[in-house]
Amino acid sequence: MLNIKAFTFNPVQENTYVLYNEKKECCIIDPGCYFPAEKQELKALIEGSGWKPVLLLNTHCHLDHVFGNQFVYDTWGLQLHIHEKEKPVLDFAPQSGLMWQMPFDQYNGPLIYLKEDSFIHIGDEKLEIRFTPGHSPGSVSFYHEAGGFVIGGDVLFNGSIGRTDLPGGDFDTLVTSIQTQFFTLPDNTKVYSGHGPVTTVGFEKMNNPFVKLY
Ligand SMILES: [Zn+2]
Ligand SMILES: [Zn+2]
């Protein structure tokens, strides 16, 4: 069973997630820590808890989700895992940072590509990689069936969905991703989003104004 610790970082209020198991192995997803104090907060919590970081994942590579990749690589030596279709988005992030007046150190380590419909492991626990494009061309979501939750990035929010006006975004693709990859999960599945509070598949099926059930 994986437990979840959430942080909210940077001026865009992005949710960074740390998943950890009983052996204190942990996985860092979308480290959005921008300011030095935020990086130290992440490090202090991980070290103070005795966790051993073993995996670095990005759901997608928009600016607010990648600020801390290099810090995680420098601190714990973890190589970045993304979907291959997200590589151009990652490459564009430094330019985007300058446009938003948030310059940052781009990740300069090796890249490992995630394959959809496969599994990635944190010790004995596994995450299913679901391909959920639409907000970004190579967005993936990480489904932990045993724990009944999915880490969804900016695909589906509590009462909303990800924007589709950024490069590589497409509304119909996003809605299809939600219908086929999220709404097919059990209703009580918790959805941890890239922004805002946790929600559930069942709640969004009933209440989300942007996505029809079928
Ligand atoms: Zn995004
Ligand atoms: Zn975001």
XYZ file of N, CA and C and ligand atoms in Angstrom:
644
model
N 0.845 -1.200 0.000
C 0.000 0.000 0.000
C 0.881 1.252 0.000
N 0.501 2.201 -0.827
C 1.245 3.450 -0.890
C 0.480 4.552 -0.168
N 1.205 5.333 0.604
C 0.633 6.513 1.252
C 1.029 7.746 0.451
N 0.286 8.814 0.677
C 0.500 10.034 -0.106
C 0.766 11.227 0.795
N 1.780 11.977 0.441
C 2.008 13.285 1.070
C 1.948 14.329 -0.045
N 1.137 15.340 0.140
C 0.987 16.383 -0.880
C 1.618 17.689 -0.419
N 2.219 18.385 -1.362
C 2.742 19.731 -1.141
C 2.096 20.637 -2.186
N 1.934 21.907 -1.858
C 1.526 22.873 -2.875
C 2.639 23.902 -3.002
N 3.180 23.981 -4.227
C 4.376 24.788 -4.448
C 4.186 25.803 -5.573
N 5.037 26.796 -5.546
C 5.252 27.818 -6.581
C 4.037 28.736 -6.769
N 4.253 29.879 -7.453
C 3.157 30.858 -7.565
C 1.918 30.309 -8.276
N 2.065 29.201 -9.018
C 0.912 28.632 -9.728
C 0.145 27.646 -8.831
N 0.627 27.455 -7.599
C -0.056 26.583 -6.630
C -0.219 25.167 -7.180
N 0.904 24.604 -7.555
C 0.918 23.252 -8.136
C 1.076 22.219 -7.023
N 0.384 21.090 -7.177
C 0.486 20.016 -6.191
C 1.612 19.046 -6.565
N 2.542 18.907 -5.647
C 3.616 17.924 -5.761
C 3.247 16.758 -4.844
N 3.418 15.534 -5.334
C 3.057 14.370 -4.518
C 4.270 13.496 -4.246
N 4.343 13.020 -3.017
C 5.338 12.014 -2.648
C 4.570 10.775 -2.194
N 4.803 9.656 -2.882
C 4.185 8.380 -2.501
C 5.236 7.560 -1.769
N 4.842 6.943 -0.651
C 5.826 6.169 0.099
C 5.216 4.870 0.614
N 6.061 3.856 0.707
C 5.576 2.549 1.159
C 6.081 2.236 2.568
N 5.765 1.035 3.053
C 6.130 0.657 4.427
C 7.639 0.597 4.618
N 8.348 0.309 3.520
C 9.816 0.243 3.630
C 10.452 1.627 3.508
N 9.602 2.655 3.464
C 10.055 4.048 3.383
C 10.709 4.389 2.049
N 10.445 3.547 1.031
C 10.856 3.934 -0.315
C 9.826 4.932 -0.819
N 10.288 5.977 -1.502
C 9.323 6.964 -1.968
C 9.559 7.379 -3.402
N 8.488 7.882 -3.980
C 8.454 8.315 -5.376
C 8.006 9.773 -5.379
N 8.719 10.614 -6.117
C 8.392 12.038 -6.178
C 7.740 12.319 -7.535
N 6.540 12.887 -7.509
C 5.806 13.164 -8.741
C 5.605 14.667 -8.908
N 6.032 15.186 -10.051
C 5.867 16.604 -10.394
C 6.414 17.538 -9.316
N 7.719 17.497 -9.091
C 8.278 18.397 -8.067
C 8.234 19.850 -8.540
N 7.235 20.574 -8.089
C 7.046 21.954 -8.529
C 7.741 22.966 -7.644
N 8.587 22.494 -6.747
C 9.267 23.418 -5.819
C 10.127 24.393 -6.607
N 9.871 25.678 -6.414
C 10.563 26.721 -7.175
C 11.543 27.499 -6.293
N 11.025 28.031 -5.211
C 11.859 28.847 -4.336
C 12.750 27.950 -3.473
N 13.935 28.465 -3.089
C 14.826 27.652 -2.238
C 14.120 27.111 -0.990
N 13.260 27.907 -0.401
C 12.567 27.446 0.814
C 11.655 26.253 0.512
N 11.076 26.238 -0.689
C 10.211 25.115 -1.071
C 11.035 23.848 -1.292
N 12.195 24.016 -1.899
C 13.075 22.853 -2.108
C 13.526 22.296 -0.757
N 13.832 23.191 0.156
C 14.268 22.734 1.479
C 13.118 22.073 2.243
N 11.915 22.555 2.028
C 10.747 21.951 2.678
C 10.576 20.497 2.227
N 10.720 20.279 0.916
C 10.606 18.922 0.363
C 11.706 18.023 0.924
N 12.922 18.546 0.908
C 14.072 17.771 1.377
C 13.954 17.456 2.870
N 13.551 18.460 3.644
C 13.455 18.278 5.100
C 12.401 17.237 5.456
N 11.279 17.272 4.734
C 10.210 16.300 5.034
C 10.664 14.883 4.686
N 11.297 14.737 3.539
C 11.744 13.413 3.091
C 12.826 12.883 4.028
N 13.789 13.712 4.325
C 14.878 13.247 5.185
C 14.412 13.057 6.629
N 13.571 13.973 7.082
C 13.057 13.881 8.441
C 12.187 12.650 8.664
N 11.553 12.179 7.582
C 10.706 10.992 7.669
C 11.492 9.712 7.450
N 12.760 9.863 7.085
C 13.589 8.687 6.822
C 13.252 7.996 5.509
N 12.620 8.749 4.592
C 12.251 8.152 3.311
C 13.462 8.092 2.381
N 13.434 7.068 1.531
C 14.506 6.911 0.540
C 13.906 7.100 -0.857
N 14.164 8.232 -1.503
C 13.597 8.465 -2.839
C 14.175 7.481 -3.861
N 13.278 6.815 -4.596
C 13.717 5.814 -5.566
C 13.225 6.096 -6.982
N 12.309 7.069 -7.138
C 11.705 7.264 -8.463
C 11.249 8.712 -8.626
N 11.529 9.278 -9.808
C 11.080 10.634 -10.151
C 10.207 10.570 -11.400
N 8.955 11.020 -11.269
C 7.996 10.976 -12.376
C 7.432 12.365 -12.647
N 7.138 12.648 -13.904
C 6.332 13.820 -14.270
C 5.072 13.340 -14.982
N 3.916 13.837 -14.554
C 2.680 13.544 -15.305
C 2.743 14.211 -16.669
N 3.274 15.420 -16.670
C 3.504 16.180 -17.905
C 4.506 17.272 -17.558
N 4.960 18.017 -18.563
C 6.136 18.873 -18.344
C 5.862 20.358 -18.475
N 4.658 20.797 -18.152
C 4.444 22.245 -18.060
C 5.320 22.781 -16.935
N 5.667 24.045 -17.143
C 6.567 24.763 -16.260
C 6.375 24.457 -14.767
N 5.144 24.576 -14.314
C 4.871 24.494 -12.879
C 5.083 23.093 -12.311
N 5.244 22.096 -13.183
C 5.412 20.715 -12.720
C 6.861 20.246 -12.783
N 7.732 21.069 -13.378
C 9.110 20.610 -13.630
C 10.183 21.438 -12.914
N 9.769 22.487 -12.202
C 10.748 23.385 -11.570
C 11.792 22.622 -10.752
N 11.364 21.600 -10.017
C 12.262 20.939 -9.064
C 12.929 19.673 -9.581
N 12.760 19.345 -10.863
C 13.364 18.103 -11.381
C 14.879 18.059 -11.148
N 15.536 19.177 -11.472
C 17.000 19.184 -11.350
C 17.424 19.093 -9.880
N 16.664 19.739 -9.014
C 16.959 19.660 -7.576
C 16.858 18.203 -7.091
N 15.840 17.506 -7.535
C 15.669 16.102 -7.134
C 16.807 15.247 -7.693
N 17.186 15.534 -8.922
C 18.306 14.803 -9.545
C 19.614 15.074 -8.794
N 19.860 16.333 -8.491
C 21.087 16.700 -7.778
C 21.119 16.118 -6.359
N 19.967 16.114 -5.719
C 19.916 15.735 -4.308
C 19.917 14.223 -4.110
N 19.138 13.512 -4.938
C 18.988 12.067 -4.728
C 19.424 11.227 -5.925
N 19.890 11.885 -6.992
C 20.379 11.142 -8.160
C 19.301 10.434 -8.955
N 18.052 10.901 -8.843
C 16.970 10.209 -9.557
C 16.825 10.717 -10.990
N 16.709 9.775 -11.920
C 16.536 10.126 -13.323
C 15.059 10.343 -13.632
N 14.808 11.295 -14.516
C 13.430 11.710 -14.794
C 12.723 10.751 -15.751
N 11.502 10.349 -15.367
C 10.644 9.510 -16.207
C 9.487 10.349 -16.737
N 9.355 10.392 -18.072
C 8.226 11.089 -18.708
C 7.765 10.262 -19.909
N 6.601 10.625 -20.467
C 6.200 10.014 -21.735
C 6.975 10.695 -22.864
N 7.311 9.898 -23.872
C 8.143 10.426 -24.965
C 7.504 11.637 -25.653
N 6.170 11.639 -25.745
C 5.487 12.752 -26.428
C 5.543 14.044 -25.613
N 6.058 13.961 -24.400
C 6.158 15.143 -23.552
C 7.541 15.797 -23.667
N 8.441 15.168 -24.378
C 9.812 15.693 -24.503
C 9.842 17.123 -25.064
N 9.076 17.437 -26.132
C 9.103 18.821 -26.628
C 8.599 19.825 -25.596
N 7.663 19.400 -24.776
C 7.127 20.298 -23.738
C 8.205 20.563 -22.690
N 8.923 19.521 -22.312
C 10.036 19.684 -21.369
C 11.096 20.626 -21.949
N 11.408 20.421 -23.229
C 12.438 21.252 -23.874
C 12.040 22.724 -23.905
N 10.751 22.985 -23.968
C 10.261 24.359 -24.070
C 10.165 25.056 -22.710
N 10.226 24.258 -21.634
C 9.968 24.811 -20.300
C 10.884 25.992 -19.914
N 12.191 25.936 -20.201
C 13.024 27.084 -19.817
C 12.595 28.390 -20.495
N 12.207 28.282 -21.778
C 11.732 29.456 -22.515
C 10.438 29.975 -21.890
N 9.583 29.044 -21.548
C 8.335 29.386 -20.886
C 8.618 30.069 -19.543
N 9.641 29.588 -18.845
C 10.036 30.187 -17.574
C 10.455 31.640 -17.727
N 11.156 31.930 -18.824
C 11.572 33.306 -19.058
C 10.363 34.177 -19.372
N 9.430 33.626 -20.165
C 8.220 34.383 -20.513
C 7.410 34.740 -19.263
N 7.395 33.808 -18.310
C 6.609 34.025 -17.087
C 7.454 34.643 -15.967
N 8.667 35.038 -16.322
C 9.597 35.622 -15.355
C 9.834 34.693 -14.173
N 9.924 33.414 -14.497
C 10.293 32.416 -13.499
C 11.410 31.531 -14.062
N 12.611 32.106 -14.208
C 13.720 31.297 -14.721
C 14.058 30.186 -13.732
N 14.540 29.062 -14.244
C 14.866 27.938 -13.355
C 15.934 27.077 -14.022
N 16.525 26.179 -13.248
C 17.530 25.258 -13.772
C 16.839 24.072 -14.429
N 17.012 23.953 -15.743
C 16.406 22.837 -16.470
C 17.075 21.519 -16.065
N 16.288 20.479 -16.041
C 16.803 19.126 -15.783
C 17.830 18.763 -16.859
N 18.997 18.314 -16.425
C 20.036 17.994 -17.415
C 20.519 16.548 -17.331
N 19.774 15.690 -16.640
C 20.154 14.286 -16.548
C 19.513 13.458 -17.653
N 19.710 12.148 -17.598
C 19.114 11.258 -18.600
C 17.588 11.214 -18.471
N 16.933 10.938 -19.599
C 15.478 10.782 -19.604
C 15.134 9.312 -19.785
N 14.105 8.871 -19.063
C 13.593 7.518 -19.253
C 12.132 7.661 -19.668
N 11.769 7.005 -20.778
C 10.412 7.164 -21.300
C 9.458 6.129 -20.725
N 8.306 6.630 -20.302
C 7.248 5.775 -19.761
C 6.377 5.266 -20.900
N 6.027 3.999 -20.842
C 5.142 3.415 -21.866
C 3.735 3.283 -21.286
N 2.753 3.754 -22.057
C 1.386 3.630 -21.578
C 0.999 2.156 -21.445
N 0.050 1.916 -20.560
C -0.476 0.568 -20.295
C 0.576 -0.377 -19.724
N 1.631 0.187 -19.183
C 2.602 -0.668 -18.491
C 2.610 -0.262 -17.015
N 3.456 -0.911 -16.246
C 3.511 -0.633 -14.815
C 4.909 -0.174 -14.427
N 4.938 0.688 -13.423
C 6.221 1.081 -12.853
C 6.136 0.801 -11.348
N 7.249 0.411 -10.758
C 7.208 -0.103 -9.388
C 7.916 0.801 -8.385
N 7.344 0.854 -7.202
C 7.993 1.467 -6.041
C 8.093 0.334 -5.026
N 9.231 -0.315 -4.937
C 9.319 -1.532 -4.135
C 8.354 -2.567 -4.670
N 7.487 -3.082 -3.795
C 6.514 -4.098 -4.208
C 5.235 -3.496 -4.777
N 5.096 -2.195 -4.693
C 3.860 -1.552 -5.139
C 3.976 -1.165 -6.606
N 2.824 -1.173 -7.285
C 2.896 -0.808 -8.694
C 1.918 0.291 -9.069
N 2.351 1.099 -10.029
C 1.528 2.156 -10.601
C 1.293 1.819 -12.069
N 0.032 1.888 -12.483
C -0.290 1.677 -13.891
C -0.186 3.010 -14.618
N 0.490 2.986 -15.758
C 0.668 4.214 -16.527
C -0.449 4.324 -17.551
N -1.296 5.336 -17.392
C -2.413 5.555 -18.303
C -2.123 6.783 -19.145
N -2.259 6.643 -20.447
C -1.985 7.736 -21.377
C -3.212 8.638 -21.438
N -3.052 9.894 -21.004
C -4.187 10.813 -20.875
C -3.892 12.165 -21.522
N -3.674 12.180 -22.846
C -3.352 13.446 -23.523
C -4.569 14.361 -23.624
N -4.320 15.579 -24.068
C -5.406 16.547 -24.279
C -5.078 17.889 -23.654
N -4.643 17.844 -22.391
C -4.132 19.067 -21.757
C -2.714 19.313 -22.263
N -1.995 18.237 -22.437
C -0.623 18.264 -22.931
C -0.461 16.993 -23.771
N 0.392 17.016 -24.818
C 0.383 15.889 -25.769
C 0.840 14.549 -25.191
N 1.669 14.608 -24.136
C 2.167 13.343 -23.581
C 1.821 13.165 -22.114
N 0.688 13.704 -21.698
C 0.269 13.559 -20.293
C 0.029 12.093 -19.955
N 0.515 11.678 -18.807
C 0.174 10.359 -18.295
C -0.361 10.499 -16.873
N -1.153 9.497 -16.466
C -1.671 9.446 -15.110
C -1.206 8.149 -14.475
N -1.035 8.175 -13.169
C -0.488 7.020 -12.458
C -1.564 6.446 -11.544
N -2.026 5.252 -11.899
C -3.136 4.621 -11.173
C -2.599 3.545 -10.244
N -2.912 3.694 -8.955
C -2.532 2.691 -7.956
C -3.802 1.971 -7.535
N -4.043 0.842 -8.155
C -5.307 0.127 -7.948
C -5.469 -0.312 -6.492
N -4.391 -0.842 -5.911
C -4.475 -1.363 -4.536
C -4.857 -0.268 -3.550
N -4.425 0.964 -3.824
C -4.725 2.070 -2.922
C -5.961 2.851 -3.330
N -6.526 2.530 -4.499
C -7.736 3.208 -4.952
C -7.534 4.678 -5.259
N -6.415 5.006 -5.882
C -6.224 6.411 -6.268
C -5.458 6.532 -7.573
N -5.630 7.694 -8.196
C -4.879 8.016 -9.405
C -4.271 9.409 -9.236
N -3.011 9.531 -9.662
C -2.353 10.840 -9.699
C -2.504 11.328 -11.135
N -3.321 12.356 -11.329
C -3.766 12.655 -12.690
C -3.156 13.862 -13.366
N -2.277 14.591 -12.700
C -1.758 15.812 -13.324
C -2.893 16.795 -13.590
N -2.831 17.472 -14.740
C -3.808 18.536 -15.018
C -4.919 18.066 -15.954
N -5.287 16.808 -15.884
C -6.325 16.257 -16.752
C -7.714 16.585 -16.201
N -7.967 16.133 -14.983
C -9.281 16.287 -14.344
C -9.090 16.937 -12.978
N -9.868 18.017 -12.747
C -9.817 18.690 -11.449
C -11.154 18.526 -10.738
N -11.165 18.892 -9.468
C -12.406 18.930 -8.701
C -13.322 19.986 -9.329
N -14.301 19.519 -10.104
C -15.253 20.427 -10.741
C -14.775 21.095 -12.002
N -13.641 20.676 -12.515
C -13.121 21.323 -13.718
C -12.232 20.352 -14.486
N -11.661 20.835 -15.578
C -10.709 20.025 -16.349
C -9.527 20.903 -16.737
N -8.481 20.288 -17.248
C -7.292 21.037 -17.639
C -7.576 21.956 -18.822
N -6.810 23.033 -18.918
C -6.971 23.931 -20.067
C -6.423 23.241 -21.317
N -6.951 23.643 -22.467
C -6.540 22.978 -23.706
C -6.038 23.983 -24.737
N -5.722 25.194 -24.275
C -5.287 26.236 -25.215
C -3.772 26.366 -25.289
N -3.058 25.506 -24.606
C -1.597 25.548 -24.663
C -1.121 24.656 -25.816
N 0.132 24.825 -26.270
C 0.614 24.025 -27.415
C 0.425 22.524 -27.180
N -0.152 21.858 -28.169
C -0.377 20.419 -28.063
C -1.641 20.049 -27.326
N -2.393 21.050 -26.868
C -3.639 20.779 -26.159
C -4.795 20.581 -27.136
N -5.792 19.788 -26.738
C -6.957 19.560 -27.594
C -8.135 19.119 -26.724
N -9.221 19.885 -26.801
C -10.365 19.651 -25.915
C -10.977 18.261 -26.085
N -11.252 17.878 -27.340
C -11.903 16.577 -27.562
C -11.013 15.432 -27.083
N -9.717 15.571 -27.305
C -8.774 14.543 -26.849
C -8.793 14.448 -25.333
N -8.864 15.602 -24.678
C -8.879 15.614 -23.208
C -10.142 14.938 -22.667
N -11.276 15.288 -23.244
C -12.544 14.695 -22.788
C -12.520 13.177 -23.006
N -12.001 12.751 -24.148
C -11.892 11.307 -24.410
C -10.974 10.641 -23.391
N -9.871 11.289 -23.053
C -8.959 10.737 -22.044
C -9.688 10.541 -20.710
N -10.461 11.543 -20.320
C -11.179 11.462 -19.039
C -12.219 10.339 -19.084
N -12.947 10.280 -20.196
C -14.005 9.254 -20.298
C -13.428 7.843 -20.314
N -12.324 7.658 -21.029
C -11.820 6.289 -21.213
C -10.820 5.867 -20.141
N -10.089 6.822 -19.568
C -9.020 6.461 -18.634
C -9.340 6.756 -17.170
N -10.290 7.668 -16.925
C -10.660 7.996 -15.544
C -12.047 7.441 -15.191
N -13.020 7.683 -16.068
C -14.402 7.313 -15.736
C -14.645 5.809 -15.848
N -13.639 5.070 -16.271
C -13.728 3.608 -16.286
C -13.176 3.013 -14.988
N -12.637 3.850 -14.116
C -12.121 3.384 -12.825
C -13.289 3.304 -11.829
N -13.123 2.545 -10.749
C -14.203 2.481 -9.742
C -14.573 3.875 -9.223
N -15.866 4.065 -8.940
C -16.357 5.383 -8.535
C -15.647 5.946 -7.302
N -15.217 5.065 -6.410
C -14.590 5.574 -5.184
C -13.095 5.852 -5.340
N -12.601 5.741 -6.576
C -11.185 6.054 -6.826
C -10.924 7.530 -6.547
N -9.941 7.801 -5.716
C -9.576 9.191 -5.440
C -8.717 9.729 -6.583
N -8.977 10.970 -6.951
C -8.202 11.620 -8.006
C -7.400 12.754 -7.379
N -6.086 12.598 -7.392
C -5.192 13.653 -6.903
C -4.703 14.441 -8.108
N -5.117 15.715 -8.167
C -4.866 16.535 -9.347
C -3.645 17.425 -9.168
N -3.232 17.997 -10.275
C -2.081 18.899 -10.269
C -2.360 20.231 -9.591
N -3.641 20.548 -9.427
C -4.031 21.791 -8.754
C -5.341 21.542 -8.009
N -5.493 22.167 -6.870
C -6.754 22.098 -6.145
C -6.888 20.826 -5.327
N -8.080 20.672 -4.704
C -8.288 19.568 -3.754
C -8.525 18.223 -4.430
N -8.370 17.174 -3.646
C -8.638 15.811 -4.121
C -10.119 15.664 -4.448
N -10.429 14.795 -5.407
C -11.823 14.497 -5.726
C -11.948 12.997 -5.952
N -13.101 12.541 -6.427
C -13.253 11.118 -6.748
C -13.852 10.977 -8.145
N -13.642 9.830 -8.731
C -14.208 9.535 -10.044
C -15.739 9.666 -10.000
N -16.358 9.096 -8.968
C -17.819 9.128 -8.868
C -18.358 10.540 -8.770
N -17.708 11.376 -7.972
C -18.151 12.763 -7.813
C -18.074 13.505 -9.147
N -16.976 13.308 -9.856
C -16.805 14.030 -11.134
C -17.755 13.509 -12.203
N -18.039 12.215 -12.171
C -19.009 11.666 -13.131
C -20.362 12.348 -12.967
N -20.731 12.600 -11.717
C -22.034 13.189 -11.433
C -22.037 14.701 -11.601
N -20.934 15.352 -11.301
C -20.947 16.813 -11.131
C -20.080 17.606 -12.097
N -19.145 16.974 -12.765
C -18.230 17.771 -13.591
C -18.987 18.338 -14.797
N -19.015 19.681 -14.925
C -19.818 20.276 -15.989
C -19.202 20.154 -17.379
N -17.939 19.731 -17.453
C -17.243 19.731 -18.739
C -17.263 18.376 -19.443
N -17.528 17.314 -18.691
C -17.403 15.975 -19.259
C -18.713 15.219 -19.098
N -19.278 14.814 -20.214
C -20.479 13.980 -20.156
C -20.046 12.546 -19.859
N -20.979 11.800 -19.255
C -20.658 10.425 -18.879
C -20.329 9.568 -20.081
N -21.076 9.740 -21.178
C -20.862 8.884 -22.351
C -20.717 9.741 -23.596
Zn -0.267 21.559 -17.049
Zn -0.228 22.530 -13.732
